[in-house]
mmCIF file of C-alpha atoms in Angstrom:
data_model
loop_
_atom_site.group_PDB
_atom_site.id
_atom_site.type_symbol
_atom_site.label_atom_id
_atom_site.label_comp_id
_atom_site.label_asym_id
_atom_site.label_seq_id
_atom_site.Cartn_x
_atom_site.Cartn_y
_atom_site.Cartn_z
ATOM 1 C CA MET A 1 0.000 0.000 0.000
ATOM 2 C CA TRP A 2 2.810 2.383 0.943
ATOM 3 C CA ARG A 3 4.654 1.522 -2.272
ATOM 4 C CA ARG A 4 1.523 2.133 -4.401
ATOM 5 C CA SER A 5 1.024 5.522 -2.742
ATOM 6 C CA MET A 6 4.637 6.483 -3.477
ATOM 7 C CA VAL A 7 4.252 5.565 -7.168
ATOM 8 C CA ALA A 8 1.016 7.546 -7.412
ATOM 9 C CA ALA A 9 2.671 10.530 -5.744
ATOM 10 C CA ALA A 10 5.598 10.375 -8.174
ATOM 11 C CA LEU A 11 3.270 10.240 -11.181
ATOM 12 C CA TYR A 12 1.268 13.182 -9.837
ATOM 13 C CA ALA A 13 4.437 15.217 -9.280
ATOM 14 C CA ALA A 14 5.626 14.504 -12.819
ATOM 15 C CA LEU A 15 2.292 15.556 -14.275
ATOM 16 C CA PHE A 16 2.220 18.661 -12.075
ATOM 17 C CA THR A 17 5.669 19.732 -13.272
ATOM 18 C CA ALA A 18 4.938 18.978 -16.928
ATOM 19 C CA CYS A 19 1.899 21.224 -16.841
ATOM 20 C CA GLY A 20 4.004 24.057 -15.500
ATOM 21 C CA ASP A 21 1.823 24.584 -12.444
ATOM 22 C CA SER A 22 4.795 24.377 -10.075
ATOM 23 C CA THR A 23 6.473 27.441 -11.522
ATOM 24 C CA GLY A 24 3.531 29.426 -12.852
ATOM 25 C CA PRO A 25 3.400 31.295 -16.183
ATOM 26 C CA GLU A 26 6.537 32.720 -17.769
ATOM 27 C CA VAL A 27 7.444 36.282 -16.792
ATOM 28 C CA VAL A 28 9.883 38.230 -18.973
ATOM 29 C CA ALA A 29 11.742 40.774 -16.837
ATOM 30 C CA LEU A 30 13.104 43.859 -18.615
ATOM 31 C CA ASP A 31 15.567 46.233 -16.941
ATOM 32 C CA VAL A 32 14.833 49.955 -17.088
ATOM 33 C CA ARG A 33 17.123 52.865 -16.267
ATOM 34 C CA VAL A 34 15.093 55.904 -15.220
ATOM 35 C CA HIS A 35 16.338 59.427 -15.951
ATOM 36 C CA VAL A 36 14.725 62.399 -14.195
ATOM 37 C CA LEU A 37 15.435 65.570 -16.158
ATOM 38 C CA ARG A 38 16.472 68.690 -14.261
ATOM 39 C CA SER A 39 16.521 72.183 -15.751
ATOM 40 C CA ASP A 40 16.083 75.869 -14.998
ATOM 41 C CA PHE A 41 13.413 75.716 -17.710
ATOM 42 C CA GLY A 42 10.301 74.683 -15.760
ATOM 43 C CA PRO A 43 8.658 72.315 -18.282
ATOM 44 C CA LEU A 44 11.797 70.159 -18.305
ATOM 45 C CA ASN A 45 12.326 70.119 -14.535
ATOM 46 C CA ALA A 46 10.671 66.905 -13.301
ATOM 47 C CA ASP A 47 10.101 66.588 -9.564
ATOM 48 C CA LEU A 48 9.348 62.901 -9.028
ATOM 49 C CA SER A 49 10.721 61.190 -5.931
ATOM 50 C CA ASP A 50 12.219 57.700 -6.016
ATOM 51 C CA ALA A 51 9.170 56.384 -4.148
ATOM 52 C CA GLU A 52 6.778 57.977 -6.648
ATOM 53 C CA ILE A 53 8.697 56.472 -9.567
ATOM 54 C CA ALA A 54 8.625 53.037 -7.922
ATOM 55 C CA GLY A 55 4.871 53.361 -7.367
ATOM 56 C CA LEU A 56 4.365 54.430 -10.974
ATOM 57 C CA PHE A 57 6.160 51.326 -12.226
ATOM 58 C CA ASP A 58 4.159 49.148 -9.841
ATOM 59 C CA GLU A 59 1.042 50.357 -11.646
ATOM 60 C CA VAL A 60 2.690 49.861 -15.051
ATOM 61 C CA ASN A 61 3.569 46.292 -14.093
ATOM 62 C CA ALA A 62 -0.022 45.676 -12.997
ATOM 63 C CA ILE A 63 -1.049 46.609 -16.557
ATOM 64 C CA TRP A 64 1.621 44.497 -18.261
ATOM 65 C CA GLN A 65 1.007 41.497 -16.018
ATOM 66 C CA GLN A 66 -1.565 40.322 -18.566
ATOM 67 C CA ALA A 67 1.301 39.821 -21.044
ATOM 68 C CA GLY A 68 3.736 38.255 -18.605
ATOM 69 C CA ILE A 69 6.108 41.231 -18.907
ATOM 70 C CA ARG A 70 7.640 43.026 -15.937
ATOM 71 C CA TRP A 71 9.704 46.218 -15.982
ATOM 72 C CA THR A 72 12.412 46.355 -13.302
ATOM 73 C CA ILE A 73 14.073 49.641 -12.326
ATOM 74 C CA THR A 74 17.840 49.193 -12.169
ATOM 75 C CA ASP A 75 18.672 52.750 -11.094
ATOM 76 C CA ILE A 76 17.334 56.293 -11.072
ATOM 77 C CA ILE A 77 19.510 59.115 -12.383
ATOM 78 C CA ARG A 78 18.843 62.818 -12.057
ATOM 79 C CA GLU A 79 20.615 64.730 -14.790
ATOM 80 C CA ALA A 80 20.513 68.021 -16.642
ATOM 81 C CA ALA A 81 18.395 68.280 -19.772
ATOM 82 C CA LEU A 82 19.934 69.667 -22.956
ATOM 83 C CA ASN A 83 18.766 72.254 -25.480
ATOM 84 C CA GLU A 84 16.137 74.024 -23.389
ATOM 85 C CA ALA A 85 15.613 76.560 -26.205
ATOM 86 C CA THR A 86 14.671 73.737 -28.575
ATOM 87 C CA TYR A 87 12.143 72.416 -26.081
ATOM 88 C CA ALA A 88 10.668 75.889 -25.564
ATOM 89 C CA ALA A 89 10.259 76.258 -29.328
ATOM 90 C CA ILE A 90 8.438 72.915 -29.492
ATOM 91 C CA LEU A 91 6.039 73.826 -26.673
ATOM 92 C CA GLU A 92 5.352 77.231 -28.237
ATOM 93 C CA GLY A 93 4.602 75.683 -31.643
ATOM 94 C CA ARG A 94 7.601 77.283 -33.356
ATOM 95 C CA LEU A 95 9.232 73.899 -34.010
ATOM 96 C CA LEU A 96 7.717 70.552 -34.912
ATOM 97 C CA PRO A 97 8.127 67.909 -32.178
ATOM 98 C CA SER A 98 10.147 65.596 -34.407
ATOM 99 C CA GLY A 99 12.022 62.637 -33.028
ATOM 100 C CA GLU A 100 15.299 64.378 -33.806
ATOM 101 C CA ALA A 101 14.314 67.562 -31.949
ATOM 102 C CA LEU A 102 13.054 65.705 -28.881
ATOM 103 C CA SER A 103 16.061 63.391 -28.820
ATOM 104 C CA SER A 104 18.389 66.390 -28.746
ATOM 105 C CA ILE A 105 17.017 67.291 -25.311
ATOM 106 C CA LEU A 106 17.988 63.984 -23.730
ATOM 107 C CA PRO A 107 21.499 63.583 -22.266
ATOM 108 C CA SER A 108 23.156 60.512 -23.715
ATOM 109 C CA GLY A 109 26.035 59.899 -21.312
ATOM 110 C CA ASN A 110 24.126 57.456 -19.099
ATOM 111 C CA LEU A 111 22.102 55.577 -21.709
ATOM 112 C CA THR A 112 22.009 51.808 -21.350
ATOM 113 C CA ARG A 113 22.787 51.403 -25.072
ATOM 114 C CA GLY A 114 20.233 48.995 -26.410
ATOM 115 C CA ARG A 115 18.196 48.328 -23.281
ATOM 116 C CA TRP A 116 15.361 50.403 -21.801
ATOM 117 C CA ASP A 117 15.739 54.054 -20.821
ATOM 118 C CA VAL A 118 12.830 56.169 -19.588
ATOM 119 C CA PHE A 119 13.184 59.959 -19.297
ATOM 120 C CA PHE A 120 10.806 62.057 -17.209
ATOM 121 C CA ALA A 121 10.168 65.734 -17.986
ATOM 122 C CA LYS A 122 7.759 67.983 -16.125
ATOM 123 C CA THR A 123 5.376 68.370 -19.065
ATOM 124 C CA LEU A 124 5.092 67.953 -22.795
ATOM 125 C CA GLY A 125 2.484 70.694 -22.844
ATOM 126 C CA GLY A 126 -0.753 69.696 -24.535
ATOM 127 C CA LEU A 127 1.122 67.772 -27.213
ATOM 128 C CA ALA A 128 1.078 64.353 -25.578
ATOM 129 C CA GLY A 129 1.739 62.523 -22.342
ATOM 130 C CA GLY A 130 4.711 60.673 -23.729
ATOM 131 C CA VAL A 131 6.588 59.534 -26.792
ATOM 132 C CA TYR A 132 8.809 56.641 -27.836
ATOM 133 C CA LEU A 133 11.984 57.696 -29.631
ATOM 134 C CA PRO A 134 13.302 54.621 -31.461
ATOM 135 C CA GLY A 135 16.380 56.433 -32.718
ATOM 136 C CA VAL A 136 17.771 56.755 -29.189
ATOM 137 C CA PRO A 137 16.067 54.365 -28.199
ATOM 138 C CA ALA A 138 14.217 55.785 -25.200
ATOM 139 C CA VAL A 139 10.794 56.586 -23.834
ATOM 140 C CA MET A 140 10.116 60.198 -22.812
ATOM 141 C CA VAL A 141 7.114 60.805 -20.573
ATOM 142 C CA ALA A 142 5.705 63.744 -18.656
ATOM 143 C CA GLU A 143 5.105 64.074 -14.935
ATOM 144 C CA PHE A 144 1.929 66.016 -15.792
ATOM 145 C CA ASP A 145 -0.446 64.534 -18.371
ATOM 146 C CA PRO A 146 -1.873 66.531 -21.328
ATOM 147 C CA THR A 147 -4.815 67.711 -19.190
ATOM 148 C CA GLY A 148 -2.396 69.237 -16.669
ATOM 149 C CA ALA A 149 -3.068 66.583 -14.026
ATOM 150 C CA ARG A 150 -0.315 64.940 -11.996
ATOM 151 C CA ASP A 151 -1.904 61.495 -11.826
ATOM 152 C CA LEU A 152 0.562 58.788 -10.803
ATOM 153 C CA VAL A 153 -2.122 56.123 -10.312
ATOM 154 C CA VAL A 154 -4.289 56.078 -13.458
ATOM 155 C CA SER A 155 -3.329 58.288 -16.412
ATOM 156 C CA GLY A 156 0.395 58.435 -15.645
ATOM 157 C CA PRO A 157 0.917 54.657 -15.549
ATOM 158 C CA ARG A 158 -1.350 54.153 -18.558
ATOM 159 C CA ILE A 159 0.650 56.653 -20.634
ATOM 160 C CA LEU A 160 3.966 55.114 -19.600
ATOM 161 C CA ALA A 161 2.649 51.588 -20.248
ATOM 162 C CA HIS A 162 1.447 52.743 -23.692
ATOM 163 C CA GLU A 163 4.854 54.167 -24.659
ATOM 164 C CA LEU A 164 6.625 51.066 -23.365
ATOM 165 C CA GLY A 165 4.250 49.136 -25.613
ATOM 166 C CA HIS A 166 5.701 51.012 -28.597
ATOM 167 C CA SER A 167 9.178 50.044 -27.391
ATOM 168 C CA ILE A 168 8.270 46.365 -27.730
ATOM 169 C CA SER A 169 6.818 46.648 -31.237
ATOM 170 C CA LEU A 170 3.158 47.570 -30.647
ATOM 171 C CA GLU A 171 1.536 50.168 -32.888
ATOM 172 C CA HIS A 172 -1.519 52.351 -32.390
ATOM 173 C CA VAL A 173 -4.905 50.718 -32.849
ATOM 174 C CA PRO A 174 -8.299 52.336 -33.468
ATOM 175 C CA CYS A 175 -10.410 53.413 -30.524
ATOM 176 C CA THR A 176 -13.371 51.096 -29.957
ATOM 177 C CA THR A 177 -15.954 50.611 -27.224
ATOM 178 C CA VAL A 178 -13.986 47.576 -26.040
ATOM 179 C CA GLY A 179 -10.895 49.691 -25.355
ATOM 180 C CA ASN A 180 -7.184 49.005 -25.732
ATOM 181 C CA LEU A 181 -3.913 50.187 -24.191
ATOM 182 C CA MET A 182 -2.561 51.155 -27.612
ATOM 183 C CA ALA A 183 -5.616 53.190 -28.688
ATOM 184 C CA PRO A 184 -4.551 56.854 -28.312
ATOM 185 C CA GLY A 185 -7.129 59.298 -27.048
ATOM 186 C CA CYS A 186 -9.650 56.561 -26.277
ATOM 187 C CA THR A 187 -11.913 57.420 -23.347
ATOM 188 C CA THR A 188 -14.101 54.298 -23.276
ATOM 189 C CA GLY A 189 -13.737 50.607 -22.572
ATOM 190 C CA GLU A 190 -10.872 48.790 -20.880
ATOM 191 C CA ARG A 191 -8.140 51.315 -21.577
ATOM 192 C CA THR A 192 -5.348 49.025 -20.372
ATOM 193 C CA ARG A 193 -6.489 45.946 -22.326
ATOM 194 C CA LEU A 194 -4.235 44.065 -24.747
ATOM 195 C CA THR A 195 -5.376 41.527 -27.335
ATOM 196 C CA GLU A 196 -3.846 38.062 -27.636
ATOM 197 C CA ASP A 197 -2.079 39.112 -30.848
ATOM 198 C CA GLN A 198 -0.606 42.188 -29.152
ATOM 199 C CA ILE A 199 0.638 40.053 -26.285
ATOM 200 C CA THR A 200 2.233 37.622 -28.742
ATOM 201 C CA PHE A 201 4.043 40.413 -30.617
ATOM 202 C CA ALA A 202 5.129 42.153 -27.406
ATOM 203 C CA LEU A 203 6.527 38.948 -25.908
ATOM 204 C CA ARG A 204 8.385 38.158 -29.109
ATOM 205 C CA GLN A 205 10.252 41.472 -28.902
ATOM 206 C CA ALA A 206 10.668 41.341 -25.124
ATOM 207 C CA ARG A 207 12.457 38.002 -25.368
ATOM 208 C CA PHE A 208 15.123 39.680 -27.519
ATOM 209 C CA ASN A 209 15.754 41.862 -24.438
ATOM 210 C CA ARG A 210 16.125 45.032 -26.466
ATOM 211 C CA PRO A 211 13.739 47.788 -27.612
ATOM 212 C CA PHE A 212 12.065 47.657 -30.996
#
């Protein structure tokens, strides 16, 4: 009887392991270096604390949990922004917010070179809440969203999660009543939702461990 129980237990353990239940679903962890821009020019001078940044990424990870992707902060650097006059011209509408112009504002000395870098500015004005700059590559997001709100629980994490989505190959999708994380300007539905296809594409890029 004891021997039969041991055999049954061994078979159950083998089945349990084969199904993957002992380890749970795969989670792809991606390292992120966070850069907080400082400047005498107010719109570039972000004022986020380390604790606020950690909380923001906790919310981002709650969104990306559906895809099995987790963003891990490796370090937080506070550094001077560049080309304040260029940024002022963009905010005042005198210069188009091209990728080249926005990239010129970001200091490059502490970039991770092929991994994930996220830069925080105070505001991008009413232009957007964030942008992915593939030429750097880096994500640039604002402490204050386009409505002027400093929301580190709902809109802030959603904007950051959206831009990180671009960094792992996802494009914009149309706004529908169902809702989607990658639908810009959508105000209805599940605004943090990802489809199965989006999750597949995002995981494919994430496993390369480099931005798109």
